PDB file of C-alpha atoms and ligand atoms in Angstrom:
ATOM      1  CA  MET A   1      11.770 -10.650 -96.844  1.00 45.00           C
ATOM      2  CA  GLU A   2      12.987  -7.282 -97.909  1.00 47.00           C
ATOM      3  CA  ARG A   3      15.495  -7.573-100.709  1.00 50.00           C
ATOM      4  CA  GLY A   4      18.001  -4.777-100.566  1.00 48.00           C
ATOM      5  CA  LYS A   5      21.631  -3.977-100.350  1.00 52.00           C
ATOM      6  CA  ASN A   6      22.025  -5.810 -97.044  1.00 55.00           C
ATOM      7  CA  SER A   7      20.744  -9.117 -98.373  1.00 56.00           C
ATOM      8  CA  GLN A   8      23.722  -9.099-100.768  1.00 66.00           C
ATOM      9  CA  GLN A   9      26.201  -8.683 -97.925  1.00 73.00           C
ATOM     10  CA  VAL A  10      28.552 -11.589 -97.456  1.00 74.00           C
ATOM     11  CA  ILE A  11      29.053 -12.456 -93.798  1.00 75.00           C
ATOM     12  CA  SER A  12      32.621 -13.691 -93.757  1.00 77.00           C
ATOM     13  CA  GLY A  13      34.391 -15.575 -90.961  1.00 79.00           C
ATOM     14  CA  PRO A  14      37.765 -14.611 -89.501  1.00 80.00           C
ATOM     15  CA  PRO A  15      40.720 -14.564 -91.891  1.00 82.00           C
ATOM     16  CA  PRO A  16      42.467 -17.949 -92.016  1.00 89.00           C
ATOM     17  CA  VAL A  17      45.403 -18.791 -89.793  1.00 93.00           C
ATOM     18  CA  LYS A  18      48.776 -17.855 -91.263  1.00 96.00           C
ATOM     19  CA  LEU A  19      51.668 -18.500 -88.939  1.00 98.00           C
ATOM     20  CA  VAL A  20      50.545 -21.932 -87.739  1.00 98.00           C
ATOM     21  CA  ASN A  21      49.501 -23.017 -91.221  1.00 98.00           C
ATOM     22  CA  ARG A  22      51.300 -26.099 -92.546  1.00 98.00           C
ATOM     23  CA  GLU A  23      51.921 -24.272 -95.820  1.00 97.00           C
ATOM     24  CA  THR A  24      54.211 -21.769 -94.101  1.00 97.00           C
ATOM     25  CA  LYS A  25      56.462 -24.615 -92.902  1.00 98.00           C
ATOM     26  CA  PRO A  26      55.744 -27.855 -94.765  1.00 98.00           C
ATOM     27  CA  GLU A  27      58.630 -29.684 -93.105  1.00 98.00           C
ATOM     28  CA  GLY A  28      57.017 -29.245 -89.653  1.00 98.00           C
ATOM     29  CA  THR A  29      58.202 -27.635 -86.447  1.00 98.00           C
ATOM     30  CA  ILE A  30      60.391 -29.442 -83.962  1.00 98.00           C
ATOM     31  CA  VAL A  31      60.141 -27.978 -80.467  1.00 98.00           C
ATOM     32  CA  ASN A  32      63.396 -28.365 -78.589  1.00 98.00           C
ATOM     33  CA  VAL A  33      63.163 -28.731 -74.812  1.00 98.00           C
ATOM     34  CA  GLN A  34      66.640 -29.023 -73.287  1.00 97.00           C
ATOM     35  CA  GLY A  35      67.732 -31.240 -76.187  1.00 97.00           C
ATOM     36  CA  ILE A  36      64.502 -33.282 -76.317  1.00 98.00           C
ATOM     37  CA  GLN A  37      62.903 -32.892 -79.720  1.00 98.00           C
ATOM     38  CA  ILE A  38      59.120 -32.851 -79.895  1.00 98.00           C
ATOM     39  CA  GLY A  39      57.863 -33.336 -83.432  1.00 98.00           C
ATOM     40  CA  SER A  40      60.745 -35.581 -84.524  1.00 98.00           C
ATOM     41  CA  SER A  41      60.615 -39.328 -85.224  1.00 98.00           C
ATOM     42  CA  GLU A  42      60.715 -39.979 -81.496  1.00 98.00           C
ATOM     43  CA  VAL A  43      57.488 -40.084 -79.494  1.00 98.00           C
ATOM     44  CA  VAL A  44      58.089 -38.017 -76.335  1.00 98.00           C
ATOM     45  CA  VAL A  45      56.260 -38.981 -73.159  1.00 98.00           C
ATOM     46  CA  MET A  46      55.632 -36.342 -70.481  1.00 99.00           C
ATOM     47  CA  ALA A  47      54.329 -37.793 -67.249  1.00 99.00           C
ATOM     48  CA  GLY A  48      53.896 -37.101 -63.558  1.00 98.00           C
ATOM     49  CA  PRO A  49      51.255 -36.260 -61.000  1.00 98.00           C
ATOM     50  CA  CYS A  50      48.301 -34.036 -61.768  1.00 98.00           C
ATOM     51  CA  ALA A  51      49.367 -31.775 -58.897  1.00 98.00           C
ATOM     52  CA  VAL A  52      52.653 -31.346 -57.074  1.00 98.00           C
ATOM     53  CA  GLU A  53      51.829 -32.413 -53.506  1.00 98.00           C
ATOM     54  CA  ASN A  54      55.174 -32.661 -51.694  1.00 98.00           C
ATOM     55  CA  ARG A  55      58.848 -33.385 -52.365  1.00 98.00           C
ATOM     56  CA  GLU A  56      58.737 -37.125 -51.635  1.00 98.00           C
ATOM     57  CA  GLN A  57      55.708 -37.628 -53.861  1.00 98.00           C
ATOM     58  CA  LEU A  58      57.189 -35.693 -56.754  1.00 98.00           C
ATOM     59  CA  LEU A  59      60.664 -37.187 -56.565  1.00 98.00           C
ATOM     60  CA  ALA A  60      59.423 -40.778 -56.304  1.00 98.00           C
ATOM     61  CA  ILE A  61      57.090 -40.340 -59.286  1.00 98.00           C
ATOM     62  CA  ALA A  62      59.760 -38.545 -61.316  1.00 98.00           C
ATOM     63  CA  ARG A  63      62.238 -41.365 -60.779  1.00 98.00           C
ATOM     64  CA  ALA A  64      59.652 -43.966 -61.795  1.00 98.00           C
ATOM     65  CA  VAL A  65      58.659 -41.976 -64.885  1.00 98.00           C
ATOM     66  CA  GLN A  66      62.297 -41.621 -65.898  1.00 98.00           C
ATOM     67  CA  ALA A  67      63.101 -45.304 -65.347  1.00 98.00           C
ATOM     68  CA  SER A  68      60.243 -46.239 -67.676  1.00 98.00           C
ATOM     69  CA  GLY A  69      61.296 -43.868 -70.468  1.00 98.00           C
ATOM     70  CA  GLY A  70      59.367 -40.684 -69.654  1.00 98.00           C
ATOM     71  CA  LYS A  71      61.415 -37.704 -70.862  1.00 98.00           C
ATOM     72  CA  ILE A  72      59.635 -34.724 -69.286  1.00 98.00           C
ATOM     73  CA  LEU A  73      58.087 -34.370 -65.824  1.00 99.00           C
ATOM     74  CA  ARG A  74      54.597 -32.902 -65.554  1.00 98.00           C
ATOM     75  CA  GLY A  75      53.089 -31.499 -62.367  1.00 98.00           C
ATOM     76  CA  GLY A  76      50.700 -28.669 -61.599  1.00 98.00           C
ATOM     77  CA  ALA A  77      51.554 -26.005 -59.026  1.00 98.00           C
ATOM     78  CA  PHE A  78      48.637 -23.777 -60.052  1.00 98.00           C
ATOM     79  CA  LYS A  79      45.586 -25.989 -60.455  1.00 97.00           C
ATOM     80  CA  PRO A  80      42.391 -24.875 -62.179  1.00 96.00           C
ATOM     81  CA  ARG A  81      39.666 -26.665 -60.179  1.00 96.00           C
ATOM     82  CA  THR A  82      35.944 -26.735 -60.798  1.00 95.00           C
ATOM     83  CA  SER A  83      35.251 -26.139 -57.112  1.00 96.00           C
ATOM     84  CA  PRO A  84      37.110 -23.400 -55.253  1.00 96.00           C
ATOM     85  CA  TYR A  85      37.077 -25.742 -52.213  1.00 97.00           C
ATOM     86  CA  SER A  86      39.254 -28.318 -53.977  1.00 97.00           C
ATOM     87  CA  PHE A  87      43.066 -28.293 -53.741  1.00 96.00           C
ATOM     88  CA  THR A  88      44.272 -25.496 -55.987  1.00 97.00           C
ATOM     89  CA  GLY A  89      47.982 -26.283 -55.839  1.00 98.00           C
ATOM     90  CA  LEU A  90      51.087 -25.333 -53.861  1.00 98.00           C
ATOM     91  CA  LYS A  91      51.744 -22.278 -56.062  1.00 98.00           C
ATOM     92  CA  GLU A  92      55.348 -21.027 -55.867  1.00 98.00           C
ATOM     93  CA  GLU A  93      56.301 -23.715 -53.335  1.00 98.00           C
ATOM     94  CA  GLY A  94      55.185 -26.283 -55.947  1.00 98.00           C
ATOM     95  CA  LEU A  95      57.297 -24.588 -58.619  1.00 98.00           C
ATOM     96  CA  LYS A  96      60.313 -24.746 -56.302  1.00 98.00           C
ATOM     97  CA  LEU A  97      59.749 -28.467 -55.774  1.00 98.00           C
ATOM     98  CA  LEU A  98      59.596 -28.967 -59.536  1.00 98.00           C
ATOM     99  CA  ALA A  99      62.892 -27.135 -59.936  1.00 98.00           C
ATOM    100  CA  THR A 100      64.511 -29.223 -57.179  1.00 98.00           C
ATOM    101  CA  VAL A 101      63.345 -32.490 -58.709  1.00 98.00           C
ATOM    102  CA  ARG A 102      64.498 -31.347 -62.145  1.00 98.00           C
ATOM    103  CA  GLN A 103      67.914 -30.762 -60.655  1.00 98.00           C
ATOM    104  CA  GLU A 104      67.971 -34.186 -59.009  1.00 98.00           C
ATOM    105  CA  THR A 105      66.741 -36.160 -62.014  1.00 98.00           C
ATOM    106  CA  GLY A 106      67.670 -34.018 -65.006  1.00 98.00           C
ATOM    107  CA  LEU A 107      64.075 -34.190 -66.257  1.00 98.00           C
ATOM    108  CA  PRO A 108      62.780 -30.929 -67.748  1.00 98.00           C
ATOM    109  CA  VAL A 109      59.426 -29.857 -66.323  1.00 98.00           C
ATOM    110  CA  VAL A 110      56.106 -28.773 -67.774  1.00 98.00           C
ATOM    111  CA  THR A 111      53.691 -26.916 -65.520  1.00 98.00           C
ATOM    112  CA  GLU A 112      50.551 -24.855 -65.923  1.00 98.00           C
ATOM    113  CA  VAL A 113      50.310 -21.096 -65.868  1.00 98.00           C
ATOM    114  CA  MET A 114      46.761 -19.843 -65.323  1.00 98.00           C
ATOM    115  CA  ASP A 115      47.070 -16.098 -65.184  1.00 98.00           C
ATOM    116  CA  THR A 116      49.076 -13.332 -66.828  1.00 98.00           C
ATOM    117  CA  ARG A 117      50.280 -12.268 -63.380  1.00 98.00           C
ATOM    118  CA  GLN A 118      51.986 -15.657 -62.885  1.00 97.00           C
ATOM    119  CA  VAL A 119      53.821 -15.860 -66.201  1.00 98.00           C
ATOM    120  CA  GLU A 120      57.075 -14.266 -65.067  1.00 98.00           C
ATOM    121  CA  MET A 121      57.277 -16.457 -61.980  1.00 98.00           C
ATOM    122  CA  VAL A 122      56.433 -19.710 -63.783  1.00 98.00           C
ATOM    123  CA  CYS A 123      59.031 -18.894 -66.469  1.00 98.00           C
ATOM    124  CA  ARG A 124      61.690 -18.824 -63.753  1.00 98.00           C
ATOM    125  CA  TYR A 125      61.078 -22.490 -62.904  1.00 98.00           C
ATOM    126  CA  ALA A 126      59.565 -24.256 -65.924  1.00 98.00           C
ATOM    127  CA  ASP A 127      60.967 -25.672 -69.159  1.00 98.00           C
ATOM    128  CA  ILE A 128      57.533 -25.684 -70.830  1.00 98.00           C
ATOM    129  CA  LEU A 129      54.585 -23.427 -69.951  1.00 99.00           C
ATOM    130  CA  GLN A 130      51.270 -25.267 -70.037  1.00 98.00           C
ATOM    131  CA  VAL A 131      48.164 -23.302 -70.987  1.00 98.00           C
ATOM    132  CA  GLY A 132      45.215 -25.381 -69.820  1.00 98.00           C
ATOM    133  CA  SER A 133      41.986 -26.253 -71.534  1.00 98.00           C
ATOM    134  CA  ARG A 134      40.034 -23.674 -69.543  1.00 98.00           C
ATOM    135  CA  ASN A 135      42.393 -20.928 -70.667  1.00 98.00           C
ATOM    136  CA  MET A 136      42.737 -21.796 -74.342  1.00 98.00           C
ATOM    137  CA  GLN A 137      40.891 -18.611 -75.242  1.00 98.00           C
ATOM    138  CA  ASN A 138      42.329 -16.424 -72.500  1.00 98.00           C
ATOM    139  CA  PHE A 139      43.761 -14.088 -75.116  1.00 98.00           C
ATOM    140  CA  ALA A 140      45.676 -11.927 -72.650  1.00 98.00           C
ATOM    141  CA  LEU A 141      47.445 -15.058 -71.373  1.00 98.00           C
ATOM    142  CA  LEU A 142      48.149 -16.249 -74.933  1.00 98.00           C
ATOM    143  CA  GLU A 143      49.723 -12.871 -75.726  1.00 98.00           C
ATOM    144  CA  GLU A 144      51.809 -12.990 -72.574  1.00 98.00           C
ATOM    145  CA  VAL A 145      53.179 -16.514 -73.153  1.00 98.00           C
ATOM    146  CA  GLY A 146      53.697 -15.466 -76.763  1.00 98.00           C
ATOM    147  CA  GLN A 147      56.319 -13.043 -75.491  1.00 98.00           C
ATOM    148  CA  CYS A 148      58.223 -15.678 -73.514  1.00 98.00           C
ATOM    149  CA  ASN A 149      61.155 -17.532 -74.940  1.00 96.00           C
ATOM    150  CA  ILE A 150      60.312 -20.947 -73.560  1.00 98.00           C
ATOM    151  CA  PRO A 151      58.029 -23.487 -75.278  1.00 98.00           C
ATOM    152  CA  VAL A 152      54.284 -23.501 -74.674  1.00 99.00           C
ATOM    153  CA  LEU A 153      52.089 -26.589 -74.416  1.00 99.00           C
ATOM    154  CA  LEU A 154      48.651 -25.389 -75.481  1.00 99.00           C
ATOM    155  CA  LYS A 155      45.752 -27.649 -74.504  1.00 99.00           C
ATOM    156  CA  ARG A 156      42.612 -27.709 -76.587  1.00 99.00           C
ATOM    157  CA  GLY A 157      39.624 -26.062 -74.948  1.00 98.00           C
ATOM    158  CA  MET A 158      37.105 -28.716 -73.973  1.00 98.00           C
ATOM    159  CA  SER A 159      34.511 -27.109 -76.254  1.00 98.00           C
ATOM    160  CA  ALA A 160      36.829 -25.659 -78.863  1.00 98.00           C
ATOM    161  CA  THR A 161      36.735 -26.539 -82.535  1.00 98.00           C
ATOM    162  CA  ILE A 162      39.958 -27.339 -84.364  1.00 98.00           C
ATOM    163  CA  LYS A 163      39.727 -23.907 -85.981  1.00 97.00           C
ATOM    164  CA  GLU A 164      39.445 -22.117 -82.640  1.00 98.00           C
ATOM    165  CA  PHE A 165      42.327 -24.201 -81.311  1.00 98.00           C
ATOM    166  CA  LEU A 166      44.541 -23.163 -84.207  1.00 98.00           C
ATOM    167  CA  PHE A 167      43.574 -19.507 -83.801  1.00 98.00           C
ATOM    168  CA  ALA A 168      44.596 -19.723 -80.142  1.00 98.00           C
ATOM    169  CA  ALA A 169      48.006 -21.066 -81.213  1.00 98.00           C
ATOM    170  CA  GLU A 170      48.197 -18.303 -83.833  1.00 98.00           C
ATOM    171  CA  TYR A 171      47.996 -15.709 -81.018  1.00 98.00           C
ATOM    172  CA  ILE A 172      51.098 -17.176 -79.408  1.00 98.00           C
ATOM    173  CA  LEU A 173      53.103 -17.283 -82.650  1.00 98.00           C
ATOM    174  CA  LYS A 174      51.951 -13.797 -83.587  1.00 98.00           C
ATOM    175  CA  HIS A 175      53.478 -12.457 -80.386  1.00 98.00           C
ATOM    176  CA  GLY A 176      56.851 -13.969 -81.197  1.00 98.00           C
ATOM    177  CA  ASN A 177      56.968 -17.414 -79.598  1.00 98.00           C
ATOM    178  CA  GLN A 178      57.213 -20.055 -82.322  1.00 98.00           C
ATOM    179  CA  GLN A 179      57.734 -22.962 -79.913  1.00 98.00           C
ATOM    180  CA  VAL A 180      54.200 -24.260 -79.469  1.00 99.00           C
ATOM    181  CA  ILE A 181      53.030 -27.833 -78.873  1.00 99.00           C
ATOM    182  CA  LEU A 182      49.338 -28.572 -79.438  1.00 99.00           C
ATOM    183  CA  CYS A 183      47.632 -31.002 -77.041  1.00 99.00           C
ATOM    184  CA  GLU A 184      44.376 -32.858 -77.681  1.00 99.00           C
ATOM    185  CA  ARG A 185      42.874 -33.641 -74.264  1.00 98.00           C
ATOM    186  CA  GLY A 186      39.256 -34.567 -74.954  1.00 98.00           C
ATOM    187  CA  ILE A 187      36.162 -32.581 -75.753  1.00 98.00           C
ATOM    188  CA  ARG A 188      32.663 -32.345 -74.306  1.00 98.00           C
ATOM    189  CA  THR A 189      30.109 -34.534 -76.063  1.00 98.00           C
ATOM    190  CA  PHE A 190      26.806 -36.119 -74.983  1.00 98.00           C
ATOM    191  CA  GLU A 191      28.761 -39.113 -73.658  1.00 98.00           C
ATOM    192  CA  THR A 192      29.018 -39.313 -69.861  1.00 98.00           C
ATOM    193  CA  SER A 193      30.720 -42.684 -69.287  1.00 98.00           C
ATOM    194  CA  THR A 194      34.106 -41.064 -69.840  1.00 98.00           C
ATOM    195  CA  ARG A 195      35.206 -37.693 -68.448  1.00 98.00           C
ATOM    196  CA  TYR A 196      35.590 -36.253 -71.968  1.00 98.00           C
ATOM    197  CA  THR A 197      35.618 -37.767 -75.450  1.00 98.00           C
ATOM    198  CA  LEU A 198      39.188 -38.014 -76.685  1.00 98.00           C
ATOM    199  CA  ASP A 199      39.046 -36.656 -80.218  1.00 98.00           C
ATOM    200  CA  LEU A 200      41.729 -38.640 -81.997  1.00 98.00           C
ATOM    201  CA  ASN A 201      40.443 -37.241 -85.294  1.00 98.00           C
ATOM    202  CA  ALA A 202      42.139 -34.069 -84.160  1.00 98.00           C
ATOM    203  CA  VAL A 203      45.639 -35.539 -84.492  1.00 98.00           C
ATOM    204  CA  PRO A 204      45.808 -36.126 -88.263  1.00 98.00           C
ATOM    205  CA  MET A 205      43.630 -33.065 -88.860  1.00 98.00           C
ATOM    206  CA  LEU A 206      45.884 -30.745 -86.837  1.00 98.00           C
ATOM    207  CA  LYS A 207      48.966 -32.201 -88.465  1.00 98.00           C
ATOM    208  CA  LYS A 208      47.485 -31.651 -91.890  1.00 98.00           C
ATOM    209  CA  LEU A 209      46.471 -28.067 -91.168  1.00 97.00           C
ATOM    210  CA  SER A 210      49.439 -27.005 -89.053  1.00 98.00           C
ATOM    211  CA  HIS A 211      53.184 -27.533 -88.823  1.00 98.00           C
ATOM    212  CA  LEU A 212      53.127 -27.584 -85.011  1.00 98.00           C
ATOM    213  CA  PRO A 213      53.767 -30.823 -83.089  1.00 98.00           C
ATOM    214  CA  VAL A 214      50.695 -32.516 -81.650  1.00 99.00           C
ATOM    215  CA  ILE A 215      50.536 -34.533 -78.442  1.00 99.00           C
ATOM    216  CA  VAL A 216      47.653 -36.352 -76.734  1.00 99.00           C
ATOM    217  CA  ASP A 217      46.533 -36.470 -73.094  1.00 99.00           C
ATOM    218  CA  PRO A 218      44.696 -39.775 -72.592  1.00 99.00           C
ATOM    219  CA  SER A 219      44.380 -39.166 -68.815  1.00 98.00           C
ATOM    220  CA  HIS A 220      42.035 -36.176 -68.959  1.00 98.00           C
ATOM    221  CA  GLY A 221      40.614 -37.474 -72.239  1.00 98.00           C
ATOM    222  CA  THR A 222      39.148 -40.560 -70.571  1.00 98.00           C
ATOM    223  CA  GLY A 223      39.120 -39.909 -66.820  1.00 98.00           C
ATOM    224  CA  HIS A 224      39.766 -43.634 -66.183  1.00 98.00           C
ATOM    225  CA  TRP A 225      43.272 -44.971 -65.482  1.00 98.00           C
ATOM    226  CA  TRP A 226      42.515 -48.370 -67.053  1.00 98.00           C
ATOM    227  CA  MET A 227      41.633 -46.728 -70.358  1.00 99.00           C
ATOM    228  CA  VAL A 228      44.820 -44.678 -70.542  1.00 99.00           C
ATOM    229  CA  PRO A 229      47.119 -47.363 -72.074  1.00 98.00           C
ATOM    230  CA  TRP A 230      44.528 -48.163 -74.767  1.00 98.00           C
ATOM    231  CA  LEU A 231      44.134 -44.567 -75.842  1.00 99.00           C
ATOM    232  CA  ALA A 232      47.861 -43.960 -75.539  1.00 99.00           C
ATOM    233  CA  LYS A 233      48.465 -46.743 -78.060  1.00 98.00           C
ATOM    234  CA  ALA A 234      45.759 -45.381 -80.328  1.00 99.00           C
ATOM    235  CA  ALA A 235      47.252 -41.884 -80.099  1.00 99.00           C
ATOM    236  CA  VAL A 236      50.678 -43.130 -81.144  1.00 98.00           C
ATOM    237  CA  ALA A 237      49.138 -45.154 -83.990  1.00 98.00           C
ATOM    238  CA  VAL A 238      47.297 -42.084 -85.277  1.00 98.00           C
ATOM    239  CA  GLY A 239      50.469 -39.995 -85.406  1.00 98.00           C
ATOM    240  CA  ALA A 240      50.831 -38.182 -82.081  1.00 99.00           C
ATOM    241  CA  ASP A 241      54.288 -36.721 -81.448  1.00 98.00           C
ATOM    242  CA  GLY A 242      54.001 -37.322 -77.735  1.00 98.00           C
ATOM    243  CA  LEU A 243      51.790 -38.065 -74.755  1.00 99.00           C
ATOM    244  CA  LEU A 244      50.924 -36.300 -71.504  1.00 99.00           C
ATOM    245  CA  VAL A 245      50.077 -38.849 -68.812  1.00 99.00           C
ATOM    246  CA  GLU A 246      49.200 -38.602 -65.124  1.00 98.00           C
ATOM    247  CA  VAL A 247      51.032 -40.955 -62.743  1.00 98.00           C
ATOM    248  CA  HIS A 248      50.684 -41.385 -58.957  1.00 98.00           C
ATOM    249  CA  TYR A 249      51.887 -43.985 -56.435  1.00 98.00           C
ATOM    250  CA  LYS A 250      48.668 -43.739 -54.426  1.00 98.00           C
ATOM    251  CA  PRO A 251      45.916 -42.599 -56.765  1.00 98.00           C
ATOM    252  CA  GLU A 252      43.330 -43.091 -54.008  1.00 98.00           C
ATOM    253  CA  GLU A 253      45.120 -40.426 -51.954  1.00 98.00           C
ATOM    254  CA  ALA A 254      45.917 -38.034 -54.825  1.00 98.00           C
ATOM    255  CA  LEU A 255      44.860 -34.440 -54.182  1.00 98.00           C
ATOM    256  CA  SER A 256      43.531 -34.203 -57.732  1.00 97.00           C
ATOM    257  CA  ASP A 257      42.504 -36.518 -60.560  1.00 98.00           C
ATOM    258  CA  GLY A 258      43.285 -39.785 -58.712  1.00 98.00           C
ATOM    259  CA  PRO A 259      40.851 -41.911 -60.792  1.00 98.00           C
ATOM    260  CA  GLN A 260      42.768 -41.185 -63.997  1.00 98.00           C
ATOM    261  CA  CYS A 261      46.302 -41.603 -62.603  1.00 98.00           C
ATOM    262  CA  LEU A 262      48.324 -44.674 -63.573  1.00 98.00           C
ATOM    263  CA  ARG A 263      50.390 -46.404 -60.903  1.00 98.00           C
ATOM    264  CA  PRO A 264      54.081 -46.553 -61.927  1.00 98.00           C
ATOM    265  CA  ASP A 265      53.947 -50.288 -62.716  1.00 98.00           C
ATOM    266  CA  LYS A 266      51.036 -49.718 -65.097  1.00 98.00           C
ATOM    267  CA  PHE A 267      52.837 -46.730 -66.598  1.00 98.00           C
ATOM    268  CA  ASP A 268      55.838 -48.945 -67.211  1.00 98.00           C
ATOM    269  CA  SER A 269      53.791 -51.563 -69.047  1.00 98.00           C
ATOM    270  CA  MET A 270      52.078 -48.826 -71.047  1.00 98.00           C
ATOM    271  CA  MET A 271      55.511 -47.609 -72.164  1.00 98.00           C
ATOM    272  CA  GLN A 272      56.457 -51.097 -73.355  1.00 97.00           C
ATOM    273  CA  GLU A 273      53.218 -51.341 -75.315  1.00 98.00           C
ATOM    274  CA  ILE A 274      53.388 -47.930 -76.948  1.00 98.00           C
ATOM    275  CA  ASN A 275      56.969 -48.691 -77.891  1.00 98.00           C
ATOM    276  CA  LYS A 276      55.723 -51.596 -80.030  1.00 98.00           C
ATOM    277  CA  VAL A 277      53.081 -49.410 -81.659  1.00 98.00           C
ATOM    278  CA  ALA A 278      55.604 -46.640 -82.274  1.00 98.00           C
ATOM    279  CA  ARG A 279      57.932 -49.060 -84.078  1.00 98.00           C
ATOM    280  CA  ALA A 280      55.058 -50.440 -86.129  1.00 98.00           C
ATOM    281  CA  VAL A 281      54.284 -46.944 -87.446  1.00 98.00           C
ATOM    282  CA  GLY A 282      57.892 -45.935 -88.099  1.00 98.00           C
ATOM    283  CA  ARG A 283      58.462 -43.962 -84.891  1.00 98.00           C
ATOM    284  CA  LYS A 284      60.529 -44.753 -81.829  1.00 95.00           C
ATOM    285  CA  ILE A 285      60.577 -44.286 -78.080  1.00 96.00           C
ATOM    286  CA  SER A 286      63.851 -44.541 -76.201  1.00 90.00           C
ATOM    287  CA  ILE A 287      63.247 -46.617 -73.115  1.00 92.00           C
ATOM    288  CA  PRO A 288      66.157 -47.223 -70.735  1.00 91.00           C
ATOM    289  CA  LYS A 289      67.196 -50.858 -70.506  1.00 82.00           C
ATOM    290  CA  PRO A 290      66.348 -52.610 -67.225  1.00 74.00           C
ATOM    291  CA  ILE A 291      69.407 -52.694 -64.912  1.00 65.00           C
ATOM    292  CA  HIS A 292      69.842 -56.501 -65.178  1.00 71.00           C
ATOM    293  CA  GLU A 293      70.021 -56.241 -68.984  1.00 72.00           C
ATOM    294  CA  LEU A 294      72.603 -53.473 -68.754  1.00 64.00           C
ATOM    295  CA  SER A 295      74.890 -55.547 -66.528  1.00 61.00           C
ATOM    296  CA  ASN A 296      74.502 -58.592 -68.818  1.00 59.00           C
ATOM    297  CA  SER A 297      75.503 -56.586 -71.852  1.00 52.00           C
ATOM    298  CA  THR A 298      78.688 -55.331 -70.227  1.00 48.00           C
ATOM    299  CA  VAL A 299      79.876 -58.806 -69.153  1.00 39.00           C
TER     300      VAL A 299
HETATM  301  C1  LIG B 301      46.141 -30.818 -66.344  1.00 61.26           C
HETATM  302  O1  LIG B 301      46.884 -31.156 -67.293  1.00 61.26           O
HETATM  303  O2  LIG B 301      46.359 -31.110 -65.171  1.00 61.26           O
HETATM  304  C2  LIG B 301      44.878 -30.106 -66.646  1.00 61.26           C
HETATM  305  C3  LIG B 301      44.270 -29.386 -65.720  1.00 61.26           C
HETATM  306  O3  LIG B 301      44.463 -30.318 -67.896  1.00 61.26           O
HETATM  307  P1  LIG B 301      43.270 -29.642 -68.735  1.00 61.26           P
HETATM  308  O4  LIG B 301      43.607 -28.192 -68.801  1.00 61.26           O
HETATM  309  O5  LIG B 301      43.359 -30.349 -70.037  1.00 61.26           O
HETATM  310  O6  LIG B 301      41.984 -29.938 -67.989  1.00 61.26           O
HETATM  311 MN1  LIG B 302      44.816 -33.410 -63.938  1.00 61.26          MN
END
């Protein structure tokens, strides 16, 4: 090999992250969504259908989620689908349904924005903008949501390293928006028995490297509804600040992601279980008391 000037050259990587770095804010960031604090001692659960399908579906699920202690309603109006022949969402009609159900229940809503051209519209209806796994490195979109003044839920790209994930968040902060929530949602590995491999290593690692709150999506991370409560408990035990969970009354009829949706009764028992784990690790979840207990306590 020729030994010359070039062989001395150091090939350096990108400069390290600055704005998202834990050192810039050792106390951690708390993202405030209509008074709900993500990144505090409370574990915040966001739940709802994968896709908004119609008013009855959304309202019924929202009420069930709320009764079980869910604090934020999720639901996609713009759906990134592998096949263009699958249901790609109700678009603005879906956003309007989210806004109506927010009004009726008081639950803030988180919904995905897939394209820079949709940002303004989605901002008019949403309380949190979700940037999906497939768009984690859509830098134009990151810059655009970085200029919004509502919080962003940034999902980890399914093949992104922790470093790439943090750089994606750095784009958003660099453009002015400091209200970012990181979401681990599973990565691609050689394993095929689950939809993705939920990388729970990411939670303590992200919290060590960054001051941003970290939540976990055990629905996409596993692809199997029966696994969701197990991984939800594990996520809380490992330090997650919140969860993003898919819920549907009739998963077999869901227009997307039915196999990973929890029925409301299973969601309710999951909430009871994660509550115990949260307490064991010094966190809390505020779950409304069942109606019969409320009436007993007032007698
Ligand atoms: C979703 O939350 O519905 C979704 C599409 O998630 P992801 O981007 O993680 O696949
Ligand atoms: Mn989904």
